[in-house]
Short mmCIF file of C-alpha atoms in Angstrom, two decimals:
data_model
loop_
_atom_site.label_atom_id
_atom_site.label_comp_id
_atom_site.label_asym_id
_atom_site.label_seq_id
_atom_site.Cartn_x
_atom_site.Cartn_y
_atom_site.Cartn_z
CA MET M 1 32.29 132.67 72.82
CA LYS M 2 32.59 130.92 69.41
CA ALA M 3 32.70 134.18 67.68
CA GLY M 4 35.60 135.34 69.83
CA ARG M 5 37.49 132.05 68.92
CA THR M 6 36.75 132.98 65.31
CA ASP M 7 38.13 136.25 65.44
CA LEU M 8 41.22 135.18 67.19
CA ARG M 9 41.66 132.63 64.52
CA ARG M 10 41.02 135.09 61.75
CA GLU M 11 43.69 137.37 63.41
CA ALA M 12 46.25 134.74 63.68
CA GLY M 13 45.80 133.68 60.11
CA GLN M 14 46.20 137.21 58.96
CA ARG M 15 49.32 137.56 60.92
CA THR M 16 50.60 134.23 59.29
CA ARG M 17 49.63 135.64 55.67
CA ASP M 18 51.32 139.18 56.52
CA GLY M 19 54.46 137.26 57.87
CA LEU M 20 54.60 135.28 54.72
CA LEU M 21 54.50 138.03 52.39
CA ALA M 22 56.99 140.08 54.36
CA ALA M 23 59.38 137.07 54.37
CA ALA M 24 59.03 136.42 50.67
CA LEU M 25 59.63 140.11 49.62
CA GLU M 26 62.64 140.25 52.05
CA LEU M 27 63.93 137.12 50.27
CA ILE M 28 63.13 138.18 46.75
CA ALA M 29 64.82 141.50 47.13
CA GLU M 30 67.96 140.07 48.41
CA ARG M 31 68.26 137.58 45.58
CA GLY M 32 65.45 137.65 43.16
CA GLN M 33 62.20 135.50 42.68
CA ASP M 34 64.23 132.66 41.27
CA GLY M 35 66.61 132.42 44.17
CA VAL M 36 64.26 131.84 46.94
CA THR M 37 62.67 128.55 48.26
CA LEU M 38 59.43 127.55 50.04
CA ARG M 39 61.39 126.51 52.99
CA GLU M 40 63.35 129.71 53.44
CA ILE M 41 60.24 131.73 53.38
CA THR M 42 58.37 129.68 55.82
CA GLU M 43 61.55 129.51 58.22
CA THR M 44 61.86 133.39 57.94
CA ALA M 45 58.20 133.71 58.78
CA GLY M 46 57.97 131.28 61.40
CA ALA M 47 55.18 129.47 59.39
CA ASN M 48 54.66 125.78 58.10
CA VAL M 49 54.62 124.82 54.44
CA ALA M 50 50.83 124.26 54.87
CA ALA M 51 50.32 127.94 55.47
CA VAL M 52 51.43 128.74 52.05
CA SER M 53 49.21 126.31 50.39
CA TYR M 54 46.18 127.61 52.45
CA HIS M 55 46.80 131.24 52.01
CA PHE M 56 48.40 131.59 48.49
CA GLY M 57 48.20 128.08 46.93
CA SER M 58 51.75 127.93 45.57
CA LEU M 59 55.27 129.46 46.16
CA ARG M 60 54.85 131.36 42.78
CA ALA M 61 51.49 132.67 43.89
CA LEU M 62 52.83 134.04 47.10
CA CYS M 63 55.86 135.71 45.56
CA ASP M 64 53.86 137.37 43.08
CA LYS M 65 51.46 138.60 45.84
CA ALA M 66 54.40 139.86 47.71
CA ILE M 67 55.69 142.01 44.92
CA GLU M 68 52.20 143.13 44.22
CA HIS M 69 51.74 144.21 47.70
CA ALA M 70 54.92 146.25 47.50
CA LEU M 71 53.58 147.95 44.63
CA GLU M 72 50.38 148.74 46.07
CA SER M 73 52.35 150.27 49.18
CA TYR M 74 54.22 152.40 46.74
CA LEU M 75 51.09 153.65 45.10
CA ASP M 76 49.47 154.27 48.19
CA ALA M 77 52.34 156.44 49.47
CA GLN M 78 52.33 158.43 46.07
CA ILE M 79 48.67 158.99 46.20
CA ARG M 80 49.07 160.39 49.72
CA GLU M 81 51.79 162.77 48.54
CA LEU M 82 49.56 164.01 45.54
CA ASP M 83 46.31 164.24 47.67
CA ALA M 84 48.12 166.96 49.62
CA LEU M 85 48.47 169.21 46.61
CA ASP M 86 45.64 171.56 45.47
CA PRO M 87 44.69 172.56 41.95
CA ALA M 88 46.76 175.66 42.24
CA SER M 89 50.09 173.60 43.02
CA THR M 90 53.02 174.36 40.55
CA ILE M 91 54.15 171.66 38.26
CA GLU M 92 57.50 171.43 40.22
CA GLU M 93 55.33 170.77 43.36
CA LEU M 94 53.44 167.98 41.33
CA ALA M 95 56.88 166.53 40.48
CA VAL M 96 58.35 166.54 44.04
CA ALA M 97 55.10 164.69 45.22
CA PHE M 98 55.05 162.32 42.22
CA ALA M 99 58.58 161.36 42.77
CA ARG M 100 58.91 161.45 46.62
CA PRO M 101 58.10 157.69 47.27
CA MET M 102 61.09 156.88 44.91
CA VAL M 103 63.28 159.43 46.23
CA ARG M 104 62.87 157.75 49.71
CA ALA M 105 63.66 154.60 48.55
CA LEU M 106 66.92 155.83 46.66
CA ALA M 107 67.84 157.89 49.75
CA ALA M 108 67.25 154.72 51.96
CA GLY M 109 69.07 152.28 49.73
CA GLY M 110 69.56 148.71 51.11
CA ARG M 111 66.30 146.81 51.39
CA ASP M 112 63.92 149.69 50.27
CA LEU M 113 65.79 150.24 46.85
CA ALA M 114 66.11 146.41 46.51
CA VAL M 115 62.19 146.27 46.88
CA MET M 116 61.69 148.98 44.47
CA ARG M 117 64.14 147.19 42.00
CA THR M 118 62.03 144.16 42.30
CA VAL M 119 58.65 145.91 41.74
CA ALA M 120 60.19 147.85 38.65
CA ARG M 121 61.50 144.75 37.08
CA ALA M 122 58.20 142.75 37.64
CA GLY M 123 56.34 145.74 36.10
CA ILE M 124 58.00 145.12 32.68
CA ASP M 125 55.85 141.84 32.50
CA PRO M 126 53.16 142.14 35.29
CA PRO M 127 52.11 138.83 36.86
CA GLU M 128 48.24 137.86 36.61
CA GLY M 129 46.28 139.65 38.95
CA TRP M 130 48.05 143.14 38.82
CA ASP M 131 45.06 144.46 37.04
CA ARG M 132 43.47 144.73 40.56
CA LEU M 133 45.59 147.80 41.09
CA THR M 134 44.16 149.38 37.88
CA PRO M 135 42.18 151.82 40.00
CA LYS M 136 45.02 152.84 42.10
CA PHE M 137 47.05 153.67 38.96
CA ALA M 138 43.90 155.44 37.59
CA GLU M 139 43.77 157.55 41.02
CA SER M 140 47.40 158.63 40.89
CA ARG M 141 46.97 159.95 37.40
CA SER M 142 43.58 161.84 38.23
CA VAL M 143 45.17 163.47 41.19
CA ALA M 144 48.07 164.52 39.07
CA LEU M 145 45.73 165.80 36.36
CA ARG M 146 43.90 168.02 38.79
CA VAL M 147 47.22 170.09 38.77
CA LEU M 148 48.15 169.58 35.30
CA THR M 149 44.98 170.67 33.66
CA THR M 150 45.18 173.88 35.91
CA GLN M 151 48.88 174.68 34.78
CA LEU M 152 48.42 173.49 31.29
CA PRO M 153 45.14 174.41 30.10
CA GLY M 154 45.59 174.19 26.51
CA VAL M 155 46.81 170.63 26.72
CA ASP M 156 44.29 167.73 26.24
CA ASP M 157 43.76 164.98 29.06
CA GLU M 158 45.08 162.14 26.69
CA THR M 159 48.38 164.06 26.27
CA LEU M 160 48.69 164.67 30.08
CA ILE M 161 47.93 161.19 30.90
CA PHE M 162 50.60 159.99 28.55
CA ARG M 163 53.12 162.33 30.27
CA THR M 164 52.22 161.10 33.58
CA ARG M 165 52.82 157.70 32.45
CA CYS M 166 56.09 158.62 30.95
CA ALA M 167 57.12 160.25 34.27
CA ALA M 168 56.18 157.05 36.27
CA GLY M 169 58.01 154.81 33.73
CA LEU M 170 61.18 157.34 34.13
CA LEU M 171 61.11 156.70 37.93
CA ASN M 172 60.66 152.81 37.39
CA TRP M 173 63.71 152.88 35.14
CA LEU M 174 65.66 154.73 37.55
CA ALA M 175 65.27 152.08 40.27
CA VAL M 176 67.03 149.37 38.12
CA ALA M 177 69.47 151.53 35.99
CA PRO M 178 73.04 152.02 37.19
CA LEU M 179 72.25 155.78 37.59
CA GLY M 180 69.66 154.81 40.40
CA ALA M 181 72.61 153.15 42.33
CA GLU M 182 74.64 156.46 42.04
CA LEU M 183 72.02 158.47 43.07
CA ALA M 184 71.35 156.12 46.06
CA THR M 185 74.76 157.36 47.57
CA ALA M 186 73.63 160.84 47.67
CA PRO M 187 71.73 162.83 50.50
CA THR M 188 67.82 163.08 50.08
CA GLU M 189 68.01 166.76 49.17
CA GLN M 190 70.55 166.22 46.39
CA ILE M 191 68.49 163.53 44.86
CA GLU M 192 65.55 165.63 44.78
CA ARG M 193 67.54 168.45 43.41
CA GLN M 194 68.70 166.40 40.40
CA LEU M 195 65.52 164.24 39.90
CA VAL M 196 62.76 166.67 40.33
CA PRO M 197 63.30 168.95 37.29
CA VAL M 198 63.61 165.83 34.90
CA VAL M 199 60.21 164.60 36.36
CA ALA M 200 58.84 168.13 36.14
CA GLY M 201 60.07 168.35 32.35
CA ALA M 202 58.22 165.04 31.55
CA LEU M 203 55.14 166.45 32.97
CA GLN M 204 55.42 169.94 31.37
CA GLY M 205 56.33 168.67 27.97
CA TYR M 206 58.01 170.86 25.28
CA PRO M 207 55.81 173.30 23.11
CA THR M 208 55.90 172.17 19.59
CA GLY M 209 53.72 174.80 18.13
CA PRO M 210 51.61 177.76 18.33
#
């Protein structure tokens, strides 16, 4: 019986924690991290102020964790898309998979795009703790490399990794740039048609010599 009560308390605690993360991200996406208060977050989540202290320690830590959680969700979605490829996939197919989570956010607009903008801005100066996601970044790159090393056998891994990082940076920039807002008014097919060749170009590179 005691074990059952413990499990119920743990589940309730997890629901509270998840609710606080969702509420924080929603409000941050609406008006920025400096524009939200602890009371607003707890009221939106239906939790009390003590729950923030218990689960996160502070408002700042909660906001950082909410943005980190959104980034992790983005990376997970990107890895799922890349995992569906095989080494024989083309660079264009790789570019489609690599860009698809951002394309979806652009096409959805509203909250989804606002969240991506929040993550992209935070990524310029990552908060403490984001190094926890280093293995996910590495996984995304390694899956992309399986395709690139097959399609570009004469290019060394260091160069290919640099290209994948450039492609990722391009997508992050697009989330916050005015051009991203312009794309967000277009259908998904049009966004892919315009964006995929640019991402593919970054991954392909330009031949500089024999």
